[in-house]
PDB file of C-alpha atoms and ligand atoms in Angstrom:
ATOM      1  CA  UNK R 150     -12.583   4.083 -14.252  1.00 83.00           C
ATOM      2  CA  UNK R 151     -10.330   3.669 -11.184  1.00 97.00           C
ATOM      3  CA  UNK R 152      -8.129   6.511  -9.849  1.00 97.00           C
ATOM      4  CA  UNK R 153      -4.351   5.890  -9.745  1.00 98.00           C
ATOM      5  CA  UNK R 154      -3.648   5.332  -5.820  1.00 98.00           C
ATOM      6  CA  UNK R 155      -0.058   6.513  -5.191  1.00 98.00           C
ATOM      7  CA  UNK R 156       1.267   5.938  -1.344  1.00 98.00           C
ATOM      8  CA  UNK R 157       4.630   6.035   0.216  1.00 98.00           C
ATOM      9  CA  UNK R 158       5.643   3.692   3.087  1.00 98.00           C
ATOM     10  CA  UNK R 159       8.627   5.818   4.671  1.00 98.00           C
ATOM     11  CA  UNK R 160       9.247   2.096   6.850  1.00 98.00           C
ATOM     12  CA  UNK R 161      11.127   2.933   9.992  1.00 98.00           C
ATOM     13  CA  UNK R 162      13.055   6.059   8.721  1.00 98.00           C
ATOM     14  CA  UNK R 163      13.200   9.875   9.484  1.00 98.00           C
ATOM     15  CA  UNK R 164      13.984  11.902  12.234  1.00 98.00           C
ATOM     16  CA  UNK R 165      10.918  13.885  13.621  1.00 98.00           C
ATOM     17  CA  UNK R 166      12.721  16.926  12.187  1.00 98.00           C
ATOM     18  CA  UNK R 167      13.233  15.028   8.714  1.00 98.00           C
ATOM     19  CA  UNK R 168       9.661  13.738   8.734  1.00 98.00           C
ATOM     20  CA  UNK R 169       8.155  16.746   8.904  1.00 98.00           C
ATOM     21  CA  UNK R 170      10.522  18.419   6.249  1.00 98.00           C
ATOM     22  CA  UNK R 171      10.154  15.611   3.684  1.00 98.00           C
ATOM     23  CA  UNK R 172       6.126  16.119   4.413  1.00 98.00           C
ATOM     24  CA  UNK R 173       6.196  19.915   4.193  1.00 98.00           C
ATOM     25  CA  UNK R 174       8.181  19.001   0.681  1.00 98.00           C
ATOM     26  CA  UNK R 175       5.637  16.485  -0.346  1.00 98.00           C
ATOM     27  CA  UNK R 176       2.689  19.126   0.478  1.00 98.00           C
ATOM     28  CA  UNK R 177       4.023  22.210  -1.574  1.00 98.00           C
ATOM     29  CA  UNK R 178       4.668  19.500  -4.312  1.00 97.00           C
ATOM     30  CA  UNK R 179       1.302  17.572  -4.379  1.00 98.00           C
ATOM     31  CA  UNK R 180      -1.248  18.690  -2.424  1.00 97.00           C
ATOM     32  CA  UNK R 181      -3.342  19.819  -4.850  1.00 97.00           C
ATOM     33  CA  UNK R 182      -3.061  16.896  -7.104  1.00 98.00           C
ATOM     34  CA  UNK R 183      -6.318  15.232  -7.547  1.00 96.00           C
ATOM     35  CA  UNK R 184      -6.200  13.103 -10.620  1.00 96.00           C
ATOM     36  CA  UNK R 185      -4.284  10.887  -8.514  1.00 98.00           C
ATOM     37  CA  UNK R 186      -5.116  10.153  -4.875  1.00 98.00           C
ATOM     38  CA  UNK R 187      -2.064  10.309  -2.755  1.00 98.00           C
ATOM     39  CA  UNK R 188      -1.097   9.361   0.277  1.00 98.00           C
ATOM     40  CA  UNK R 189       2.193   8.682   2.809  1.00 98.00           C
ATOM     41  CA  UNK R 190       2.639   6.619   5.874  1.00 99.00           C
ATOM     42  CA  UNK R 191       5.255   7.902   8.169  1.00 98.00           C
ATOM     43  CA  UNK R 192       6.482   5.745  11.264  1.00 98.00           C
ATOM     44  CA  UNK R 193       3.895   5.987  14.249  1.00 98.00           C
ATOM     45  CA  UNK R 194       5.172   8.396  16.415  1.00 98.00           C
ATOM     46  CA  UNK R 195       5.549  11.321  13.738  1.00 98.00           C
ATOM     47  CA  UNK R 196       1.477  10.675  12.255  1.00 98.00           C
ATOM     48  CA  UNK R 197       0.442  13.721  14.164  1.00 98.00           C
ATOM     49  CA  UNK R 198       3.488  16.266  13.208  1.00 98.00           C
ATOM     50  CA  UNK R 199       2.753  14.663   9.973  1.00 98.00           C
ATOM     51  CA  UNK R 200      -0.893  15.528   9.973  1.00 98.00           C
ATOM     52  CA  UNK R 201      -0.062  18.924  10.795  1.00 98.00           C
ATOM     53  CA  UNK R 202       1.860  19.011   7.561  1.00 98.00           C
ATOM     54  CA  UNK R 203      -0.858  18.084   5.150  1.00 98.00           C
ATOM     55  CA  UNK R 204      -4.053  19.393   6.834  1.00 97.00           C
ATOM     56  CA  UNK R 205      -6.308  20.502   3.975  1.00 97.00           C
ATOM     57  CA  UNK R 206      -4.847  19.426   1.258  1.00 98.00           C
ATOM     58  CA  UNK R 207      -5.249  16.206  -0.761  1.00 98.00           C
ATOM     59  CA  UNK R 208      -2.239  14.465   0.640  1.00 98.00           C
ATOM     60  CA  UNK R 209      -3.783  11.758   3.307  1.00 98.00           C
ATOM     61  CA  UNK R 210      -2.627  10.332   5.691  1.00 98.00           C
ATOM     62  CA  UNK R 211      -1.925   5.968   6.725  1.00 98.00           C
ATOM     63  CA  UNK R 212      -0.255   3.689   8.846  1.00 98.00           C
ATOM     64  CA  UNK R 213       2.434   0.758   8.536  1.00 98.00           C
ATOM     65  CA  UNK R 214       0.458  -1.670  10.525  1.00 98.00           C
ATOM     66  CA  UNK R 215      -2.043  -1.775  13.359  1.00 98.00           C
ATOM     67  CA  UNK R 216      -3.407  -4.441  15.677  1.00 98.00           C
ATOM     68  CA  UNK R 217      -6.944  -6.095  15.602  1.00 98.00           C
ATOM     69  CA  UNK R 218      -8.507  -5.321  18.882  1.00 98.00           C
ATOM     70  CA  UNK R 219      -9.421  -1.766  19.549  1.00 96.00           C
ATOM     71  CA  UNK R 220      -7.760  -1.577  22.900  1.00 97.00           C
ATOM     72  CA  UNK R 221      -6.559  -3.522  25.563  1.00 98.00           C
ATOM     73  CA  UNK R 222      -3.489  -5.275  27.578  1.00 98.00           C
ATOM     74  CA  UNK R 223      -1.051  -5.395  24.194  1.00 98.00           C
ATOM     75  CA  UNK R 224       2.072  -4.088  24.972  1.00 98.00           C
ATOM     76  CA  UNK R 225       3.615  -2.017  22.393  1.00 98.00           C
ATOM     77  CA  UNK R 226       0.783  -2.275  19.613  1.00 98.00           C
ATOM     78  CA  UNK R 227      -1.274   0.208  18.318  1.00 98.00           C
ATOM     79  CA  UNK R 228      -5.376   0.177  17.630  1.00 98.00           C
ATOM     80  CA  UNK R 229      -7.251   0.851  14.339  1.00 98.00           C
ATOM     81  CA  UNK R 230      -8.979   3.378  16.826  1.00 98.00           C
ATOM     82  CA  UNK R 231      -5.910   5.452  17.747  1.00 98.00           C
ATOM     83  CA  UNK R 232      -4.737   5.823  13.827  1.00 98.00           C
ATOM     84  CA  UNK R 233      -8.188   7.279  13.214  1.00 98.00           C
ATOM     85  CA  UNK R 234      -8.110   9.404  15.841  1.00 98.00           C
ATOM     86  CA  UNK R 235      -5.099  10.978  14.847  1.00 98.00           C
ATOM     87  CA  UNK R 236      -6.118  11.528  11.399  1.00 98.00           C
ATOM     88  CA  UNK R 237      -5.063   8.330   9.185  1.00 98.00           C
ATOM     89  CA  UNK R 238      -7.155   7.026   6.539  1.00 98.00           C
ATOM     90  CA  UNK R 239      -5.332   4.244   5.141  1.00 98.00           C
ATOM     91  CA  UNK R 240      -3.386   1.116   6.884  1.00 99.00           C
ATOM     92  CA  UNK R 241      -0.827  -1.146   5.303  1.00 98.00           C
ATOM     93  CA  UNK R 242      -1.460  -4.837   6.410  1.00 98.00           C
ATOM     94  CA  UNK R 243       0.569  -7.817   5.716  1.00 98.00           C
ATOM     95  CA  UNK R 244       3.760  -5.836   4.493  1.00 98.00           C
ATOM     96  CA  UNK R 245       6.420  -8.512   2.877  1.00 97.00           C
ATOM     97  CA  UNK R 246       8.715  -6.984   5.663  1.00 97.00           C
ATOM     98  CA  UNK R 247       6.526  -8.068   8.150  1.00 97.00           C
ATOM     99  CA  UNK R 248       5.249 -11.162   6.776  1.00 97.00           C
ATOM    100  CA  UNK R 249       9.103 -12.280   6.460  1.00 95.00           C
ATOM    101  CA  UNK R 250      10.972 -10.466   8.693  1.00 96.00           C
ATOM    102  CA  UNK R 251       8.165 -10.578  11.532  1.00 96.00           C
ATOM    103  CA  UNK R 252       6.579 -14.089  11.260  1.00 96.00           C
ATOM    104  CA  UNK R 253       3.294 -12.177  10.342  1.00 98.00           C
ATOM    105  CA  UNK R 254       0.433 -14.983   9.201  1.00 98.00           C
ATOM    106  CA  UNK R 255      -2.487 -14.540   6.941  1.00 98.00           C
ATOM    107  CA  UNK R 256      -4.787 -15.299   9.901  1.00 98.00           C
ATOM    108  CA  UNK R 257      -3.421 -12.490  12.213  1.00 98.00           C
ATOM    109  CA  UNK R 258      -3.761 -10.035   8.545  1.00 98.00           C
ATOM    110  CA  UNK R 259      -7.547 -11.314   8.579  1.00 98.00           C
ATOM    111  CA  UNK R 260      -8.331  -9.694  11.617  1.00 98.00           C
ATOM    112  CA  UNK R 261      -6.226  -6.756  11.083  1.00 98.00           C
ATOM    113  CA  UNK R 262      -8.446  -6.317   8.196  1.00 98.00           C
ATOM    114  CA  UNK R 263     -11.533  -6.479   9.970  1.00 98.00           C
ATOM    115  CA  UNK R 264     -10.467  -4.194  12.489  1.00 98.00           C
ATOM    116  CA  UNK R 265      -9.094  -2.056  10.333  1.00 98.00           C
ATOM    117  CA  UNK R 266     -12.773  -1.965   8.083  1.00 98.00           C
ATOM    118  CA  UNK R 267     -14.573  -1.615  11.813  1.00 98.00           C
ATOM    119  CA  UNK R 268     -13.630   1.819  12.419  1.00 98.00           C
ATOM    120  CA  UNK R 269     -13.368   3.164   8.581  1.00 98.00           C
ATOM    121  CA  UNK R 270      -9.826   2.703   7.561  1.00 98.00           C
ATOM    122  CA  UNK R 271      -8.804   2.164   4.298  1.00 98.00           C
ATOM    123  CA  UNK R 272      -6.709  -0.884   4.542  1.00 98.00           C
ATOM    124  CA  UNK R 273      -3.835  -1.479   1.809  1.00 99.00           C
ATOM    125  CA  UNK R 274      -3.294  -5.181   1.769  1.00 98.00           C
ATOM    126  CA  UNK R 275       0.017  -6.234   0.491  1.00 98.00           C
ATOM    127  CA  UNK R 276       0.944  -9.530  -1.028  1.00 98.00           C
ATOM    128  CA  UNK R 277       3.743 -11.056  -3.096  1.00 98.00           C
ATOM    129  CA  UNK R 278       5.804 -13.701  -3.829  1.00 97.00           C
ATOM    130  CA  UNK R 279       9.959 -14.544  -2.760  1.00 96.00           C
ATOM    131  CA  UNK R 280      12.340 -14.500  -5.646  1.00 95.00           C
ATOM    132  CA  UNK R 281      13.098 -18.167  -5.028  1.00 95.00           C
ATOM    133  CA  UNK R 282       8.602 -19.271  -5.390  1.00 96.00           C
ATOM    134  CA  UNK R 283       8.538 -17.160  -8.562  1.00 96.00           C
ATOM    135  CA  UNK R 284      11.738 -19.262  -9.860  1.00 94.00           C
ATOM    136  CA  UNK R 285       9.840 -22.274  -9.355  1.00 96.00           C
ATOM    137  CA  UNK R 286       6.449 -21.160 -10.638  1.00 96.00           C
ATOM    138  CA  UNK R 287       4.668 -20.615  -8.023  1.00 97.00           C
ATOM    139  CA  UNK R 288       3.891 -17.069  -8.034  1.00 97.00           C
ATOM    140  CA  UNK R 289       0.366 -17.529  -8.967  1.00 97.00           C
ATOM    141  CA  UNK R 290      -0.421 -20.025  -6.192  1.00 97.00           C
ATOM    142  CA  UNK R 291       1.564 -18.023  -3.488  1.00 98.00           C
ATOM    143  CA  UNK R 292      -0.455 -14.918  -4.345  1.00 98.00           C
ATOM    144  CA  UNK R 293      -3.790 -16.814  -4.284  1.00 97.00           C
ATOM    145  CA  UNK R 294      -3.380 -18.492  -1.176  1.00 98.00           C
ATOM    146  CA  UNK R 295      -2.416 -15.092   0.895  1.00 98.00           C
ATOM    147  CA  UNK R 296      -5.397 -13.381  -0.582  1.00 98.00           C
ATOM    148  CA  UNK R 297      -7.681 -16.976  -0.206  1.00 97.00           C
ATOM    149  CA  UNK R 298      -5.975 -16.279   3.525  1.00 98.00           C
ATOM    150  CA  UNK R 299      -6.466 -12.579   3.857  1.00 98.00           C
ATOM    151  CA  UNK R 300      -9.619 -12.437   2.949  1.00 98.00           C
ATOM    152  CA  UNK R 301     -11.436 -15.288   4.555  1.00 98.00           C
ATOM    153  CA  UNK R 302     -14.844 -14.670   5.686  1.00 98.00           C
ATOM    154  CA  UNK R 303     -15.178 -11.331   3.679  1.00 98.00           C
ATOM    155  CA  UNK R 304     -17.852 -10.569   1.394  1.00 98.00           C
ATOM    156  CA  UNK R 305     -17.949  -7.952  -1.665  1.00 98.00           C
ATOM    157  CA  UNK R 306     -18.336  -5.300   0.828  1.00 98.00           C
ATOM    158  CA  UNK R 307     -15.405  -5.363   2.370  1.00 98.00           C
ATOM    159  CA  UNK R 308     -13.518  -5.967  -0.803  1.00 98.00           C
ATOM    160  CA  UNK R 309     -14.625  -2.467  -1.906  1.00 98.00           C
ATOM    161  CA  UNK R 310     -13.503  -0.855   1.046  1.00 98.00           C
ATOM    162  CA  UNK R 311      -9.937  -1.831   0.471  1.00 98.00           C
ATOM    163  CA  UNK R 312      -6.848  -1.320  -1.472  1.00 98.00           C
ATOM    164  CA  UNK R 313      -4.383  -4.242  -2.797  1.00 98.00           C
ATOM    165  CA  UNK R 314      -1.053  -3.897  -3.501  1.00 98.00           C
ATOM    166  CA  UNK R 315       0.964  -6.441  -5.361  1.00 98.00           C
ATOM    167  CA  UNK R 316       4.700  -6.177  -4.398  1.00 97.00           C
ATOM    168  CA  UNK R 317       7.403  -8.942  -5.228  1.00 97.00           C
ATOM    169  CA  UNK R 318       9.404  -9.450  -2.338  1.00 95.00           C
ATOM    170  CA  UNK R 319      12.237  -9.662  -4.499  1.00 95.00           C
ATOM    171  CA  UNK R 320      11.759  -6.171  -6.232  1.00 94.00           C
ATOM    172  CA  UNK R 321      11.063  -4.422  -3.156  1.00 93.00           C
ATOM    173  CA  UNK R 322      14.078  -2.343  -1.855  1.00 89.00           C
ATOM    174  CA  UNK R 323      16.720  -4.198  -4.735  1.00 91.00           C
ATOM    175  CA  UNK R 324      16.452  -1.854  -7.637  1.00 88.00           C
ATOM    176  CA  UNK R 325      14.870  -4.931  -9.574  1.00 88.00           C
ATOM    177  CA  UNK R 326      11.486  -3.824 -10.644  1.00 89.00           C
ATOM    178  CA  UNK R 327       8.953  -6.317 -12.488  1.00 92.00           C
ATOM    179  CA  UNK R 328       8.849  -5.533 -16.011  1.00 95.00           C
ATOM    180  CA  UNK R 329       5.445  -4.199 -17.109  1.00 96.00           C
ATOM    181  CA  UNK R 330       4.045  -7.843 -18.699  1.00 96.00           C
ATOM    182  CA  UNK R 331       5.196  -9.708 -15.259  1.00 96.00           C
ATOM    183  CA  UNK R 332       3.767  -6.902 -13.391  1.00 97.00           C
ATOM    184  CA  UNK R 333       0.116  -7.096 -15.783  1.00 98.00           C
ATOM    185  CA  UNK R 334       0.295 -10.741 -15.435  1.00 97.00           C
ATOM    186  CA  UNK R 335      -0.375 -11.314 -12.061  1.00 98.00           C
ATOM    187  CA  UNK R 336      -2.079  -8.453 -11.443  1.00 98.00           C
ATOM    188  CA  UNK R 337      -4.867  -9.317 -14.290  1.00 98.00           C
ATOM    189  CA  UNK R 338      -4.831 -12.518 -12.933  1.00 98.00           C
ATOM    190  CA  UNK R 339      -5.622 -11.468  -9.451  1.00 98.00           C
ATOM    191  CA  UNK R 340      -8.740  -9.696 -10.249  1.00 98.00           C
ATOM    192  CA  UNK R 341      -9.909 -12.520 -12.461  1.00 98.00           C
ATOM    193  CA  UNK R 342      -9.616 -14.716  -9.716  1.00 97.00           C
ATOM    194  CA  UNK R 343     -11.256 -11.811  -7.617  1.00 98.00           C
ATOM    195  CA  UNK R 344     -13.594 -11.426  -9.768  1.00 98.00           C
ATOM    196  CA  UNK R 345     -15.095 -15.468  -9.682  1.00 97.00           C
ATOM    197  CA  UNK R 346     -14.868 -15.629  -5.415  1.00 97.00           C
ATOM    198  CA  UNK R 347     -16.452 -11.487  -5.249  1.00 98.00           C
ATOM    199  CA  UNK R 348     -18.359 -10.429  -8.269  1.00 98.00           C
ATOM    200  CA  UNK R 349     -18.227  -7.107 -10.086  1.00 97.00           C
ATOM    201  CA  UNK R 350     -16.747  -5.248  -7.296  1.00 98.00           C
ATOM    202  CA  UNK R 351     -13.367  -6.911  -8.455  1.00 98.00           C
ATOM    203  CA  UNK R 352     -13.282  -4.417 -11.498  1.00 98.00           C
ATOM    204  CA  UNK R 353     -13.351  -1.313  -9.044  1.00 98.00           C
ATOM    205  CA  UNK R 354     -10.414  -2.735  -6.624  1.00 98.00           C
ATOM    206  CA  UNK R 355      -7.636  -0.746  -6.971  1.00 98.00           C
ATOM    207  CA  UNK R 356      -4.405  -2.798  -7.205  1.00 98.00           C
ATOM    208  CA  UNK R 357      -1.361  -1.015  -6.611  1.00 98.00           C
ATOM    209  CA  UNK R 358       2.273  -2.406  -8.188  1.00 98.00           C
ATOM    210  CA  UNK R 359       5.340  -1.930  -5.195  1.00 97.00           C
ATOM    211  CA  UNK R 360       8.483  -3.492  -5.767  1.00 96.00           C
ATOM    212  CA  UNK R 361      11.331  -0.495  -6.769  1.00 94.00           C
ATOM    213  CA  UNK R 362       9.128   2.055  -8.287  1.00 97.00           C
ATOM    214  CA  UNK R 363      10.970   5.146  -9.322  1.00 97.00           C
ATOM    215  CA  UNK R 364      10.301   8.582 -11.535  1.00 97.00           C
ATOM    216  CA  UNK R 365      11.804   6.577 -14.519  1.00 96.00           C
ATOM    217  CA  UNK R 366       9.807   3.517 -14.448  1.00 96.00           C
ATOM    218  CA  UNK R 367       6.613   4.756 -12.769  1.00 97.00           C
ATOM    219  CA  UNK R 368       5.090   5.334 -16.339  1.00 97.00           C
ATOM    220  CA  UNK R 369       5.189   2.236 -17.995  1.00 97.00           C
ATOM    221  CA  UNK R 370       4.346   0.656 -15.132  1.00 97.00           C
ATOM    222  CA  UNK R 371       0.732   3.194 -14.811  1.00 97.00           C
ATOM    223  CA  UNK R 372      -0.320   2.695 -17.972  1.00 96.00           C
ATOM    224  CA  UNK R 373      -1.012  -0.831 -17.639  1.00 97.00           C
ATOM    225  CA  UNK R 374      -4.758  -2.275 -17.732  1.00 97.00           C
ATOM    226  CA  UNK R 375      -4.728  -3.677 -14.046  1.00 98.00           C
ATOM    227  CA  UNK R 376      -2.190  -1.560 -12.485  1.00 98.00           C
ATOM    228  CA  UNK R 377      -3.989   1.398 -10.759  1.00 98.00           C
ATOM    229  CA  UNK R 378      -1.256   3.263  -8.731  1.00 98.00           C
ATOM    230  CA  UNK R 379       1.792   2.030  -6.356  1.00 98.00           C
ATOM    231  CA  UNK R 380       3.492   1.294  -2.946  1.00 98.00           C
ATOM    232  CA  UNK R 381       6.713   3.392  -2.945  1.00 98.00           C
ATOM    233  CA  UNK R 382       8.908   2.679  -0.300  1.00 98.00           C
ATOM    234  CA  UNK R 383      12.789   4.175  -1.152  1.00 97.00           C
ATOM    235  CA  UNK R 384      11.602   6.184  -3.723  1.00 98.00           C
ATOM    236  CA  UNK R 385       8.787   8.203  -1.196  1.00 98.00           C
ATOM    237  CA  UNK R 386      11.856   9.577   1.361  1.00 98.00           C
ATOM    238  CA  UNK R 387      13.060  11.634  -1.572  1.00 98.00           C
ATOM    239  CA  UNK R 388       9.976  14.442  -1.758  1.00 98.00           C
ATOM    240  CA  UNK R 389      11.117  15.534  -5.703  1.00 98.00           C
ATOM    241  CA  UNK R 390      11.170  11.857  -6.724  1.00 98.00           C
ATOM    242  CA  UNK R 391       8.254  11.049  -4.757  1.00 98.00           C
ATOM    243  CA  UNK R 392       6.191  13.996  -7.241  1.00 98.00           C
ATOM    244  CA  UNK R 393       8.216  12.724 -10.133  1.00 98.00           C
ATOM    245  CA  UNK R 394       5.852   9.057  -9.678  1.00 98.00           C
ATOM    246  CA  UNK R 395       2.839  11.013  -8.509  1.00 98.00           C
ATOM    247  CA  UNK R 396       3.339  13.156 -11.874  1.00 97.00           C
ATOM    248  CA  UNK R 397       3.917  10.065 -13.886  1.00 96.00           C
ATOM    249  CA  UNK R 398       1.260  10.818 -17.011  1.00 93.00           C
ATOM    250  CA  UNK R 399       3.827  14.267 -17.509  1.00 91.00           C
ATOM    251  CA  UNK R 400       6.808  11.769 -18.110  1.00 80.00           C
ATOM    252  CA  UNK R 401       4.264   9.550 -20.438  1.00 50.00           C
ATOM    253  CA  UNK R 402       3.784  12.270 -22.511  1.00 49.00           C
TER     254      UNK R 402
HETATM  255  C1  PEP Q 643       7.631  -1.264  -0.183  1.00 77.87           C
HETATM  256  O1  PEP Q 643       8.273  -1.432   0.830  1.00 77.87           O
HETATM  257  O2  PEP Q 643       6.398  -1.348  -0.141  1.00 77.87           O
HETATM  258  C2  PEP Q 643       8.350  -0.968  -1.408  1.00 77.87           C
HETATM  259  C3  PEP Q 643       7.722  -1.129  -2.537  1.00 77.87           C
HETATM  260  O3  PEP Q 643       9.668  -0.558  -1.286  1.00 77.87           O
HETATM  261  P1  PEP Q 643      10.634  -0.032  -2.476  1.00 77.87           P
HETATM  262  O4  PEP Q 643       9.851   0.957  -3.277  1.00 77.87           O
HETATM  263  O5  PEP Q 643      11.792   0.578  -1.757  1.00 77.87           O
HETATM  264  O6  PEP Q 643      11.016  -1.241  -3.277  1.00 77.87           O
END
């Protein structure tokens, strides 16, 4: 039986004053939730006033990014180490934004992966495909080839120590969500094709949906077979409709 996983990615948003209002909102909301684990990943430089915020309760704590070494001469980037330190638990890798927006490869994911895994973190590794490869059919082979990418050199170990996240580039931030079969589709066939290169330990990966997730469709979308929580980006800056998703079996029933 795998836990719903349920994590907002605020992006590069908030104030320091609005991120720790939206997490003292999230924290009288959730944080005693525990049929589904919950987390949110503010922009770097609010993680500690965001700590603060939800200190013992079940709301944790991640990261957007983070780079592979665990210090050094790299000018502006931040170390698996340092999110620990502070408190984080999970870290997203290979965000669409960044992946697109940023040039980011599958190699340089790899060993954010690895360094990510070194010092305990939970990484949250995103893949997906553009509007225009799932036009042409190629959803299934863009998919396969960033996790055949991702994941290179990793055993069943590491596999267990992570969380995926499938998000379509073209649902995230539009409105457009996947309906439930696309969304099932690709997400049973990932962990088939998980299942062949890594064994049993494909069954217990957690693989979130992200694309436009919102109170209103967060339901139908949970109650699929191989959907086992989700990536909310818009939807997370809004603390009442971040619950509503986090509270989605009370809308089911
Ligand atoms: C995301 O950025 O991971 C995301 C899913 O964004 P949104 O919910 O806004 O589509």
């Amino acid at each position: 039986m795998r836990r719903p996983v349920i994590v907002g990615n605020w992006k590069m948003n908030t104030t320091l004053r609005e991120a720790t209002t939206l997490a003292a909102a999230v924290r009288r909301d959730l944080e005693r939730v525990d049929d589904v684990e919950v987390g949110i990943c503010p922009p770097f430089v609010y993680l500690l006033d965001v700590a603060d915020q939800v200190r013992d309760t079940n709301i944790r704590l991640g990261a957007q990014d983070c780079h592979w070494e665990p210090k050094g001469a790299f000018t502006g980037e931040v170390s698996p180490a340092m999110l620990k330190d502070v408190g984080c638990e999970y870290v997203i890798l290979g965000h669409s934004e960044r992946r697109h927006l940023l040039g980011e490869k599958d190699d340089q994911i790899n060993k954010k992966l690895r360094g990510a895994l070194a010092v305990g973190l939970t990484p949250i590794l995103c893949i997906g495909e553009l509007l225009e490869e799932r036009e042409r059919g190629a959803t299934d082979a863009v998919v396969r080839g960033q996790l055949e990418g991702s994941l290179a050199g990793f055993g069943a170990d590491a596999l267990e120590r992570m969380i995926l996240a499938y998000e379509p580039v073209w649902a995230i931030g539009t409105g457009k969500t996947a309906t439930p079969g696309q969304a099932q589709e690709v997400h049973a066939g990932l962990r088939a094709w998980l299942r062949k290169r890594f064994g049993a330990v494909a069954d217990g990966l957690r693989i979130q949906y992200g694309g436009s997730v919102k109170p209103d469709n967060a339901a139908d979308l949970m109650r699929l077979p191989d959907v086992d929580g989700a990536l909310v980006g818009g939807a997370s800056l809004d603390a009442k409709a971040f619950a509503g998703i986090v509270r989605f079996k009370d809308q089911s029933a």
